[in-house]
Coordinates of C-alpha atoms and ligand atoms in Angstrom, one line a residue:
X1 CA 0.0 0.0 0.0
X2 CA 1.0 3.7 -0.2
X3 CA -0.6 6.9 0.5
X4 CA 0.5 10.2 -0.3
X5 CA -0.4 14.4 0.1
X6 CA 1.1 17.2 -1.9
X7 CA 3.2 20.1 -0.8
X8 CA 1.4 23.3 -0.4
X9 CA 2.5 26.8 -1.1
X10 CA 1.4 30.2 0.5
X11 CA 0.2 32.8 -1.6
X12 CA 0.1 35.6 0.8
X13 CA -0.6 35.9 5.0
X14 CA 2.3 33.9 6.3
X15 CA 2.6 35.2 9.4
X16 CA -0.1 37.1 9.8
X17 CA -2.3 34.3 10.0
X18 CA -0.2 33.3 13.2
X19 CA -1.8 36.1 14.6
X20 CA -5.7 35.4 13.0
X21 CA -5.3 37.4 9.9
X22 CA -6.6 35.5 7.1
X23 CA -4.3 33.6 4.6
X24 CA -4.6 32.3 0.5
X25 CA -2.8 28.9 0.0
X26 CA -3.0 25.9 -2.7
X27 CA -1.9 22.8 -2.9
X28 CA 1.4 22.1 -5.2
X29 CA 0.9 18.5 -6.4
X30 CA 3.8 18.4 -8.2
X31 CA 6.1 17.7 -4.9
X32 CA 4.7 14.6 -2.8
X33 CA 5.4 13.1 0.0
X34 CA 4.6 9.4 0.3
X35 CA 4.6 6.2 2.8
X36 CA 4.3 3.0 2.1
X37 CA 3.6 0.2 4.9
X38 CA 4.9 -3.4 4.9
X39 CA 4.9 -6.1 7.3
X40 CA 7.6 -6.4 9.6
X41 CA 9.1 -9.6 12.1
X42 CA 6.6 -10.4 14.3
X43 CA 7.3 -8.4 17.5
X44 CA 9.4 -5.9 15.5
X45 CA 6.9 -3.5 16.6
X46 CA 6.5 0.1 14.3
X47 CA 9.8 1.1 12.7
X48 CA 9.7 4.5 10.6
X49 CA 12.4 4.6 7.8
X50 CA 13.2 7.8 5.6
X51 CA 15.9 6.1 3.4
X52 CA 16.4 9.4 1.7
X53 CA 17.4 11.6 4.9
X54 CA 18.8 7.9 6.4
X55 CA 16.4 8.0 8.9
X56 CA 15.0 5.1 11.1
X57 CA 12.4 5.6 14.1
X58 CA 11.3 2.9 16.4
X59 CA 8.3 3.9 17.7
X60 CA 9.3 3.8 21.0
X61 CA 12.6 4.9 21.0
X62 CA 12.1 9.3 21.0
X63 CA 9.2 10.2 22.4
X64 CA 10.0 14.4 20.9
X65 CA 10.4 12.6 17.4
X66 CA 7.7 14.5 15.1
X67 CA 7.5 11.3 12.8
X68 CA 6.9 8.8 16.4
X69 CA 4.5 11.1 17.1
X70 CA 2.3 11.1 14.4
X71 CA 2.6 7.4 14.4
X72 CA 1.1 7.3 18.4
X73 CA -1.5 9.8 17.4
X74 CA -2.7 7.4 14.8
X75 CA -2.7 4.3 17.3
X76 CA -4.4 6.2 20.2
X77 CA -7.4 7.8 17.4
X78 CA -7.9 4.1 16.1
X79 CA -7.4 2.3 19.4
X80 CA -5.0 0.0 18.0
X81 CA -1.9 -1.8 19.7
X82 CA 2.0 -1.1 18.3
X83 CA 1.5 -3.4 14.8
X84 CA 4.4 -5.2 13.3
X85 CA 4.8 -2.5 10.3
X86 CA 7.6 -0.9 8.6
X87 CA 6.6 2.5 7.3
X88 CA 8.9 4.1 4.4
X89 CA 9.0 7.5 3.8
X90 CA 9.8 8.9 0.2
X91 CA 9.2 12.5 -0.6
X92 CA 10.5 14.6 -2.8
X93 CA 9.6 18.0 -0.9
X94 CA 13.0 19.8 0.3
X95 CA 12.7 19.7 4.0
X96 CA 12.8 23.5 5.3
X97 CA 11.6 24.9 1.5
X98 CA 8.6 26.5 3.4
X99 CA 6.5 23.8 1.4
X100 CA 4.7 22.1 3.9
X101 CA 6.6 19.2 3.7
X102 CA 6.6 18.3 7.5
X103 CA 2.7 18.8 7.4
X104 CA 2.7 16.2 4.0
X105 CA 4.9 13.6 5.5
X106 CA 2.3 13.6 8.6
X107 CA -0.4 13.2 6.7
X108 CA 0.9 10.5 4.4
X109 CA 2.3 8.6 7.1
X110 CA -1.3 8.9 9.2
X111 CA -3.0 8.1 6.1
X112 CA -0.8 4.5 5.7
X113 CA -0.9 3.7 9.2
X114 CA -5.3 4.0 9.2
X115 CA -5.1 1.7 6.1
X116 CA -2.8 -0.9 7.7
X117 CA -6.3 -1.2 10.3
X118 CA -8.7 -1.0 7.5
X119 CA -9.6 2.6 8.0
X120 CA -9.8 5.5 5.8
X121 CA -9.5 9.0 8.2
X122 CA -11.6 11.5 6.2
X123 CA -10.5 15.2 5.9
X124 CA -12.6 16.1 8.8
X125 CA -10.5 13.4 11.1
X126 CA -7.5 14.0 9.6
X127 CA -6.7 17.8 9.6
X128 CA -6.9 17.9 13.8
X129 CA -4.3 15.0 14.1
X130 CA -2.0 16.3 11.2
X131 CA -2.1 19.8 13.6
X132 CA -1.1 17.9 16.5
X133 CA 2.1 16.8 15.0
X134 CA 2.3 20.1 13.5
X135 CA 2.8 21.9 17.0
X136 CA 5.7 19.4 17.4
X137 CA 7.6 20.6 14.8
X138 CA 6.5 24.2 14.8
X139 CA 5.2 25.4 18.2
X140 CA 2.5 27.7 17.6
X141 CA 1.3 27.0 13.7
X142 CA -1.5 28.9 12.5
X143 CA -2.9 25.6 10.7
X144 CA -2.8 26.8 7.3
X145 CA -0.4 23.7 6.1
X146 CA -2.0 20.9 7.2
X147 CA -5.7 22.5 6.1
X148 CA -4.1 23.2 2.9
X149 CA -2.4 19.6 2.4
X150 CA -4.8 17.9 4.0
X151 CA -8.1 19.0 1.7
X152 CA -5.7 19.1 -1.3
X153 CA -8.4 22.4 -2.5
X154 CA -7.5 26.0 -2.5
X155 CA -8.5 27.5 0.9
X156 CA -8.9 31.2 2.6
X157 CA -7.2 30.3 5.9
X158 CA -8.4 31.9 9.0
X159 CA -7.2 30.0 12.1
X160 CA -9.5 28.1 14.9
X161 CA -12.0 28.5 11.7
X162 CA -13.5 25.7 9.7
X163 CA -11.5 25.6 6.0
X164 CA -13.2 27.7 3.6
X165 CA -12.8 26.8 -0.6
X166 CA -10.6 29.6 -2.5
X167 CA -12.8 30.1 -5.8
X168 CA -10.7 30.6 -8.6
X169 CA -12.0 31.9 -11.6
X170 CA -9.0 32.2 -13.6
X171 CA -6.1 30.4 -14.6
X172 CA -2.7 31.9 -13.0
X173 CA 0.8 30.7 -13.8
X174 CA 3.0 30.7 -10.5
X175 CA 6.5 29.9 -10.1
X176 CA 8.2 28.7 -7.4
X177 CA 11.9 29.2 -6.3
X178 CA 13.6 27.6 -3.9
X179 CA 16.3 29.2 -2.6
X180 CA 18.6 25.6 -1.2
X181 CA 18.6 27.6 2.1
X182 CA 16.6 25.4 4.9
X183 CA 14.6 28.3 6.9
X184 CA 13.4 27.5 10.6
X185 CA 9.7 28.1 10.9
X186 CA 9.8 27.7 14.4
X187 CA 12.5 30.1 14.7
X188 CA 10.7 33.1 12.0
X189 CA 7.5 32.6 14.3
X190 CA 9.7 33.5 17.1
X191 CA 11.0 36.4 16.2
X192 CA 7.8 37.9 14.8
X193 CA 6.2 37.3 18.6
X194 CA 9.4 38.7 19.8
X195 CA 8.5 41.8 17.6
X196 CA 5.1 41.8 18.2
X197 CA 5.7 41.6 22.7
X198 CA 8.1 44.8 21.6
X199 CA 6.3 47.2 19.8
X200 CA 2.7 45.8 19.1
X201 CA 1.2 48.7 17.7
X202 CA 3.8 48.3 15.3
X203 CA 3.7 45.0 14.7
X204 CA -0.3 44.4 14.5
X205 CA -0.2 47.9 11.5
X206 CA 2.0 45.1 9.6
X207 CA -0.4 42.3 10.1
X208 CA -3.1 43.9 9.5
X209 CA -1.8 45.4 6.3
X210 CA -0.9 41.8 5.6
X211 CA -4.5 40.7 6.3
X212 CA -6.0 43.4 4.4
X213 CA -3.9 42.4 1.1
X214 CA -5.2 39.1 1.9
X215 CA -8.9 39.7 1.4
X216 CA -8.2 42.4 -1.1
X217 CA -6.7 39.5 -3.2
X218 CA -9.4 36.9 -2.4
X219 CA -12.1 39.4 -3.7
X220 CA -10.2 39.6 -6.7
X221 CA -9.4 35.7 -7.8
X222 CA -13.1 34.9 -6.6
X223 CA -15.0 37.8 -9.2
X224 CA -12.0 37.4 -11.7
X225 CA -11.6 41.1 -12.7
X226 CA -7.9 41.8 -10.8
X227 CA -6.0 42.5 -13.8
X228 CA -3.0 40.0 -13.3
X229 CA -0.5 43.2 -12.9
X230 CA -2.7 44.2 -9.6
X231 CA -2.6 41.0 -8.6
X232 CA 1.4 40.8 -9.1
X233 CA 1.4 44.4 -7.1
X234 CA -0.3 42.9 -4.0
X235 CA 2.4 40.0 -4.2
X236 CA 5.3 42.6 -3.9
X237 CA 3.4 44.3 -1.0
X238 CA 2.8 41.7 0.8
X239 CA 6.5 40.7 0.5
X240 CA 7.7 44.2 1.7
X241 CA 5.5 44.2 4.8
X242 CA 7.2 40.6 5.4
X243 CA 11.0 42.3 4.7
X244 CA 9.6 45.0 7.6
X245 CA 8.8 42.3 9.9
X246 CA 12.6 40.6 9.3
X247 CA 11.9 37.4 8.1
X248 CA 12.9 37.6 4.7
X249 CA 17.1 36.9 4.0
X250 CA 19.5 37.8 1.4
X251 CA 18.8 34.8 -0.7
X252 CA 15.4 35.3 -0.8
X253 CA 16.0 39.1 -1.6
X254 CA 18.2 38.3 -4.6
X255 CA 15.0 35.6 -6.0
X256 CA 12.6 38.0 -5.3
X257 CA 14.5 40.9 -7.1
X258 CA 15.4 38.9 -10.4
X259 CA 12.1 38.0 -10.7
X260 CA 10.4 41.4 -10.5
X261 CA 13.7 42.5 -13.0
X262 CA 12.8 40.1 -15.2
X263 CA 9.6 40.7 -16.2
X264 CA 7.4 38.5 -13.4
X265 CA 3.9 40.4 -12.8
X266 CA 4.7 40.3 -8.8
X267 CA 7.4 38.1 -6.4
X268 CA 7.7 37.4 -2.4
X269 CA 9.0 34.8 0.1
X270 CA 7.1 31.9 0.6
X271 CA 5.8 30.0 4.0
X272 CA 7.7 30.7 7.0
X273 CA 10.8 32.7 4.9
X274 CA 14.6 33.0 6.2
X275 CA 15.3 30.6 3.5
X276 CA 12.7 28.2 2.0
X277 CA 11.3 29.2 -1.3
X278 CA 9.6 32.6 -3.3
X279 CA 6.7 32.3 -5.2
X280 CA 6.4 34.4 -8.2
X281 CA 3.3 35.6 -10.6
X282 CA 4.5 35.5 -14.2
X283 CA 2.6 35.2 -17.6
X284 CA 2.8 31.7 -20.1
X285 CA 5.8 34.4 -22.1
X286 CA 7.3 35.6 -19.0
X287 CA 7.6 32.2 -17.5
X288 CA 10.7 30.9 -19.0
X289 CA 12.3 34.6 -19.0
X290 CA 11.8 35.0 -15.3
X291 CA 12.8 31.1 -14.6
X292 CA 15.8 32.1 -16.2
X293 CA 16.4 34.6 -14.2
X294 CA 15.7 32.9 -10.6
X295 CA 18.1 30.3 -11.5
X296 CA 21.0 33.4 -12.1
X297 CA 19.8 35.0 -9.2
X298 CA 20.4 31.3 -6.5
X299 CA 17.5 29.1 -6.8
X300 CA 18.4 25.7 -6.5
X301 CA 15.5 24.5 -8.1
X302 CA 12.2 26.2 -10.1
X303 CA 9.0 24.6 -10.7
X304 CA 6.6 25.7 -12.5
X305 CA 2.9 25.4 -11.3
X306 CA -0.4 26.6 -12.7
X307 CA -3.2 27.4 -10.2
X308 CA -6.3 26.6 -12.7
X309 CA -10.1 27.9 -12.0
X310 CA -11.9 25.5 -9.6
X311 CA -15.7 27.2 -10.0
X312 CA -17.8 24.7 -11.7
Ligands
PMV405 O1 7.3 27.5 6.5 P1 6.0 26.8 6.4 O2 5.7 26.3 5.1 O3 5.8 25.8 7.5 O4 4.8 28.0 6.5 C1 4.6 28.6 7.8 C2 3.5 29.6 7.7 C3 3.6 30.5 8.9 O5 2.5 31.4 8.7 C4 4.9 31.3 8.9 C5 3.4 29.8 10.2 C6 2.1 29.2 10.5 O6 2.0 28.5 11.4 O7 1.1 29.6 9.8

């Protein structure tokens, strides 16, 4: 058996949505994270293998271990004992690209686990669970990741909040950058609450600028009438506010400048930033240019994604 989720990538509110300012993300299919189960010698008990990252977890053996975790989580929600199972992990998300991929890997690996028992956990089950891990690895998330991974759909983001659908009505061509530079979530989040116990009038202007943009954008990919260079406009402001609040880098600067030199409609940092990716708005003719570009300005790698209309 194997199960799988995609990464996800923010469009705009990182941060903010830490702070329950609303937030766009999507779901980026074309990096997975999957697990497959197999049995194992009878009282092996539950061993978690990452070949790729030469990783190998007995369920007992670290209690902190995100990956152990998610595994328990699993065994208490289904009432099970420790099975004789092997679980491998493959994914192809960088780890650190501020592309979900601790949130996918959770959600795969819960996913597996259920159907060893038999059991299928809907979105509904699943998205709680996959936050539980989450807070291991992260501390405070918002939520957006594992909502976004977990319902594999477009969603406005607002946290404690059910998900809501993102409508859009037309077709976008993003691409994504990733800058080889792991970022610490947990450490971005940090220092933006650091920030925020400082100066909070401050900080909350910022957030709520960032919230504002938010909706503004929504609004505008839901009727369908934000000319594309609006929309790229609202992408660069949204990554200024995120510069102000000090969790962009240099290498993220550089991606984020090439692309707007190069033609791209509108560019900023990614998820949790301090490394991880940049996402920018480009057209089908723009695409290669600004690709280009990125990979000049650092990028270790650029896909290429296009976020198609979902209103039927
Ligand atoms: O770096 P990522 O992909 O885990 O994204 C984190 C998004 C933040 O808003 C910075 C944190 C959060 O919990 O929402």
């Amino acid at each position: 058996m194997t199960s799988s989720a995609p990464a996800k990538i923010i469009l705009c509110g990182e941060h903010a949505v830490v702070y329950g300012q609303p937030a766009l993300a999507v779901p980026f299919g074309s990096l997975t994270a999957t697990v497959s189960a197999s049995a194992a010698k009878p009282g092996s008990g539950l061993e978690i293998v990452s070949p790729d990252i030469k990783l190998a977890v007995q369920l007992t053996s670290v209690a902190e271990n995100g990956l152990a975790y998610a595994a328990q989580v699993v065994l208490r929600e289904l009432n099970q004992a420790v099975p004789d199972v092997r679980l491998e992990i493959r994914s192809t998300i960088p780890i650190g690209g501020g592309l979900g991929s601790g949130a996918a890997v959770t959600a795969a690996l819960m996913r597996e686990l259920a159907g060893w028992f038999g059991q299928t956990f809907s979105a509904e089950q699943l998205n709680p669970l996959v936050y539980e891990v989450e807070k291991v690895y992260h501390g405070t998330p918002s939520g957006v990741d594992n909502t976004v991974i977990v319902y594999e759909q477009p969603v406005y983001f607002v946290r404690g909040t059910a998900p809501v659908t993102l409508a859009i009505r037309k077709a976008m061509t993003l691409l994504i950058a990733d800058s080889g530079v792991p970022g610490s979530t947990r450490e971005a989040v940090a220092d933006v609450r650091r920030q925020f116990d400082a100066d909070p009038t401050r900080t909350q202007r910022l957030l709520d600028q960032i919230g504002a943009i938010v909706n503004e954008l929504r609004a505008g990919l839901e009727r369908g009438d934000m000319p594309p260079a609006v929309i790229g406009q609202r992408l660069n402001d949204n990554h200024a506010i995120l510069r102000e609040l000090g969790v962009s880098s240099p290498e993220l600067e550089q991606l984020v400048t090439a692309a707007q030199d190069a033609g791209g409609l509108g560019a900023k940092l990614s998820g949790g930033g301090r490394g991880g990716n940049a996402i920018a708005l480009v057209t089908a003719v723009s695409a290669p240019v600004v690709a280009t570009a990125l990979r000049q300005a650092g990028a270790a790698h650029v896909w290429r994604t296009e976020l198609l209309p979902n209103l039927h």
